[in-house]
Amino acid sequence: MSRQNYGQIAALEFFDPPEMDFPDIVEEFDIASQRLAPQLRRLTWDGEDIALIDRDAVRIALGWLPAENLNQPSYLVLAVGPRNAKRNVTLDPEAYEMLTRRLVERVRGYLPFDAVLHGAANRPIGSALLDMTFELLSGCATEATHSRRPAPTTRQSRARRREETPKSTERPKHPIPEDAVDAQLAVPGASFPMRLTIVTFGLTLFLHVPPLGAALLAYTTLREAQPLLT
């Protein structure tokens, strides 16, 4: 079976802890996916951080990687693919991609996340795929803290910034529009060694999980080029 036929995988990054616990998230997915299975319906837990939802020929794997400390992100990993990769009864690869994107958008509706890495899975959907993804994501948690988002104290709502603007005595050399929130996140704050570490990790991730690695490298490249475009 080709790599693309294994299905799709996405990693959702949360800097703020979600309001729902992982078991509640799994329950939401379990209820939402009942329409996919007129026959087989099964939910299997592998420990406390991985859940496998089987619906006929489709498997949805969910995994939760908690942050090691308050300054690091947490990750919700979801993968969609054939329930039994050894059989030829599979959906079209585009169907897995569409289903994955719809699930990501569903999560966005009630659990807003900060970033998403999305691509094709390189092995059957299951606990082994999620465990490998956990190991790779945990390696970039520290780098993500410095490169993807400033400290929580500097990220304020638009209303808060409007109130504090007249009272502030220190202004940046190039003022940022209030509605351009993402522009403030793009200001480079990491040192050169830190950026080199991020790129090196992206290359390592690309060798093990090409879609996630390519997404991280593309994100890093666009972030470094942002000051040249503004």
C-alpha positions as semicolon CSV with decimal commas, in nm:
position;residue;x (nm);y (nm);z (nm)
1;M;0,000;0,000;0,000
2;S;0,129;0,342;-0,084
3;R;0,203;0,596;0,183
4;Q;-0,091;0,810;0,081
5;N;-0,337;0,524;0,127
6;Y;-0,254;0,500;0,498
7;G;-0,469;0,805;0,556
8;Q;-0,412;1,152;0,698
9;I;-0,275;1,290;1,024
10;A;-0,300;1,632;1,188
11;A;-0,142;1,778;1,502
12;L;-0,326;2,069;1,666
13;E;-0,118;2,295;1,887
14;F;-0,263;2,456;2,201
15;F;-0,072;2,715;2,402
16;D;-0,376;2,772;2,623
17;P;-0,512;2,453;2,784
18;P;-0,843;2,347;2,624
19;E;-1,155;2,381;2,834
20;M;-1,238;2,013;2,775
21;D;-1,053;1,710;2,908
22;F;-0,925;1,453;2,661
23;P;-1,193;1,190;2,748
24;D;-1,462;1,451;2,676
25;I;-1,298;1,532;2,342
26;V;-1,297;1,162;2,254
27;E;-1,663;1,138;2,347
28;E;-1,745;1,427;2,113
29;F;-1,565;1,252;1,828
30;D;-1,736;0,924;1,913
31;I;-2,080;1,081;1,895
32;A;-2,005;1,285;1,582
33;S;-1,875;0,982;1,391
34;Q;-2,172;0,754;1,456
35;R;-2,315;0,840;1,115
36;L;-2,015;0,675;0,949
37;A;-2,095;0,328;1,082
38;P;-2,423;0,152;1,015
39;Q;-2,260;-0,174;1,131
40;L;-1,930;-0,167;1,326
41;R;-1,895;0,084;1,610
42;R;-1,606;0,043;1,851
43;L;-1,405;0,265;2,086
44;T;-1,073;0,133;2,218
45;W;-0,848;0,307;2,470
46;D;-0,471;0,254;2,469
47;G;-0,371;0,402;2,802
48;E;-0,503;0,744;2,897
49;D;-0,366;0,941;2,602
50;I;-0,470;0,741;2,292
51;A;-0,818;0,641;2,174
52;L;-0,909;0,447;1,859
53;I;-1,257;0,494;1,712
54;D;-1,350;0,228;1,454
55;R;-1,642;0,287;1,221
56;D;-1,680;0,005;0,967
57;A;-1,376;0,042;0,737
58;V;-1,267;0,379;0,883
59;R;-1,048;0,437;1,189
60;I;-1,010;0,766;1,373
61;A;-0,714;0,777;1,612
62;L;-0,696;1,050;1,877
63;G;-0,399;1,127;2,098
64;W;-0,321;1,388;2,362
65;L;0,030;1,516;2,437
66;P;0,015;1,747;2,742
67;A;0,255;2,035;2,792
68;E;0,550;1,972;3,021
69;N;0,512;2,316;3,178
70;L;0,294;2,627;3,152
71;N;0,513;2,786;2,884
72;Q;0,501;2,494;2,640
73;P;0,218;2,390;2,408
74;S;-0,002;2,084;2,423
75;Y;-0,097;1,882;2,116
76;L;-0,412;1,704;2,007
77;V;-0,319;1,454;1,736
78;L;-0,586;1,304;1,515
79;A;-0,543;1,058;1,230
80;V;-0,795;0,916;0,984
81;G;-0,746;0,611;0,764
82;P;-0,850;0,253;0,692
83;R;-0,928;0,039;0,994
84;N;-0,734;-0,256;0,854
85;A;-0,443;-0,149;0,632
86;K;-0,382;-0,509;0,518
87;R;-0,718;-0,529;0,344
88;N;-0,800;-0,372;0,011
89;V;-1,129;-0,228;0,136
90;T;-1,032;0,138;0,166
91;L;-1,178;0,472;0,072
92;D;-1,033;0,707;-0,184
93;P;-0,729;0,893;-0,041
94;E;-0,907;1,223;-0,101
95;A;-1,193;1,104;0,119
96;Y;-0,957;1,059;0,416
97;E;-0,812;1,404;0,358
98;M;-1,157;1,564;0,338
99;L;-1,272;1,384;0,653
100;T;-0,959;1,493;0,841
101;R;-1,008;1,856;0,741
102;R;-1,371;1,846;0,849
103;L;-1,272;1,704;1,187
104;V;-1,010;1,976;1,229
105;E;-1,268;2,244;1,152
106;R;-1,507;2,082;1,398
107;V;-1,244;2,104;1,672
108;R;-1,176;2,467;1,579
109;G;-1,541;2,545;1,646
110;Y;-1,530;2,460;2,017
111;L;-1,155;2,428;2,094
112;P;-0,964;2,708;1,916
113;F;-0,604;2,604;1,857
114;D;-0,295;2,810;1,772
115;A;-0,145;2,609;1,487
116;V;-0,201;2,290;1,289
117;L;0,034;2,052;1,106
118;H;-0,141;1,834;0,851
119;G;-0,030;1,572;0,600
120;A;-0,037;1,210;0,487
121;A;0,035;0,930;0,735
122;N;0,338;0,713;0,661
123;R;0,214;0,403;0,844
124;P;-0,117;0,240;0,944
125;I;-0,343;0,444;1,168
126;G;-0,293;0,322;1,523
127;S;-0,108;0,361;1,850
128;A;0,237;0,320;1,693
129;L;0,178;0,615;1,461
130;L;0,063;0,837;1,746
131;D;0,348;0,731;1,977
132;M;0,603;0,819;1,709
133;T;0,432;1,153;1,651
134;F;0,434;1,224;2,026
135;E;0,811;1,170;2,041
136;L;0,873;1,406;1,751
137;L;0,637;1,675;1,879
138;S;0,780;1,668;2,231
139;G;1,121;1,747;2,082
140;C;0,999;2,077;1,939
141;A;0,789;2,190;2,237
142;T;1,066;2,415;2,374
143;E;1,144;2,563;2,032
144;A;0,775;2,630;1,972
145;T;0,761;2,827;2,296
146;H;1,015;3,077;2,164
147;S;0,931;3,083;1,794
148;R;0,556;3,045;1,748
149;R;0,418;3,272;2,015
150;P;0,543;3,540;2,257
151;A;0,505;3,507;2,631
152;P;0,140;3,492;2,743
153;T;0,172;3,829;2,919
154;T;0,238;4,006;2,587
155;R;-0,061;3,855;2,406
156;Q;-0,367;4,066;2,482
157;S;-0,711;4,101;2,336
158;R;-0,792;4,383;2,095
159;A;-1,006;4,561;2,354
160;R;-0,723;4,548;2,610
161;R;-0,477;4,697;2,362
162;R;-0,716;4,980;2,274
163;E;-0,744;5,075;2,642
164;E;-0,372;5,072;2,708
165;T;-0,259;5,246;2,390
166;P;-0,316;5,606;2,516
167;K;-0,142;5,530;2,847
168;S;0,163;5,366;2,699
169;T;0,480;5,574;2,681
170;E;0,687;5,321;2,488
171;R;0,593;5,271;2,124
172;P;0,755;5,039;1,871
173;K;0,942;5,197;1,584
174;H;0,688;5,055;1,339
175;P;0,337;5,058;1,495
176;I;0,130;4,749;1,430
177;P;-0,238;4,783;1,329
178;E;-0,479;4,663;1,596
179;D;-0,649;4,418;1,361
180;A;-0,320;4,263;1,248
181;V;-0,276;4,032;1,545
182;D;-0,074;3,778;1,351
183;A;0,180;4,045;1,255
184;Q;0,277;4,084;1,619
185;L;0,333;3,711;1,647
186;A;0,567;3,720;1,348
187;V;0,823;3,954;1,507
188;P;1,141;3,745;1,535
189;G;1,241;3,699;1,897
190;A;1,453;3,385;1,885
191;S;1,831;3,393;1,862
192;F;2,025;3,252;1,568
193;P;2,117;2,927;1,753
194;M;1,751;2,879;1,842
195;R;1,643;2,927;1,480
196;L;1,912;2,683;1,369
197;T;1,781;2,430;1,622
198;I;1,429;2,469;1,485
199;V;1,545;2,415;1,127
200;T;1,750;2,110;1,231
201;F;1,451;1,962;1,408
202;G;1,237;2,029;1,102
203;L;1,480;1,833;0,886
204;T;1,478;1,544;1,135
205;L;1,100;1,548;1,147
206;F;1,092;1,553;0,767
207;L;1,295;1,230;0,753
208;H;1,058;1,046;0,990
209;V;0,721;1,205;0,907
210;P;0,761;1,394;0,578
211;P;0,425;1,578;0,586
212;L;0,470;1,714;0,938
213;G;0,836;1,796;0,877
214;A;0,758;1,978;0,553
215;A;0,486;2,177;0,727
216;L;0,722;2,280;1,008
217;L;0,996;2,381;0,762
218;A;0,747;2,581;0,555
219;Y;0,617;2,753;0,869
220;T;0,970;2,840;0,982
221;T;1,068;2,968;0,636
222;L;0,761;3,191;0,609
223;R;0,816;3,321;0,961
224;E;1,177;3,415;0,890
225;A;1,072;3,585;0,565
226;Q;0,788;3,783;0,725
227;P;1,001;4,088;0,822
228;L;1,109;4,120;0,457
229;L;0,747;4,127;0,341
230;T;0,622;4,389;0,584
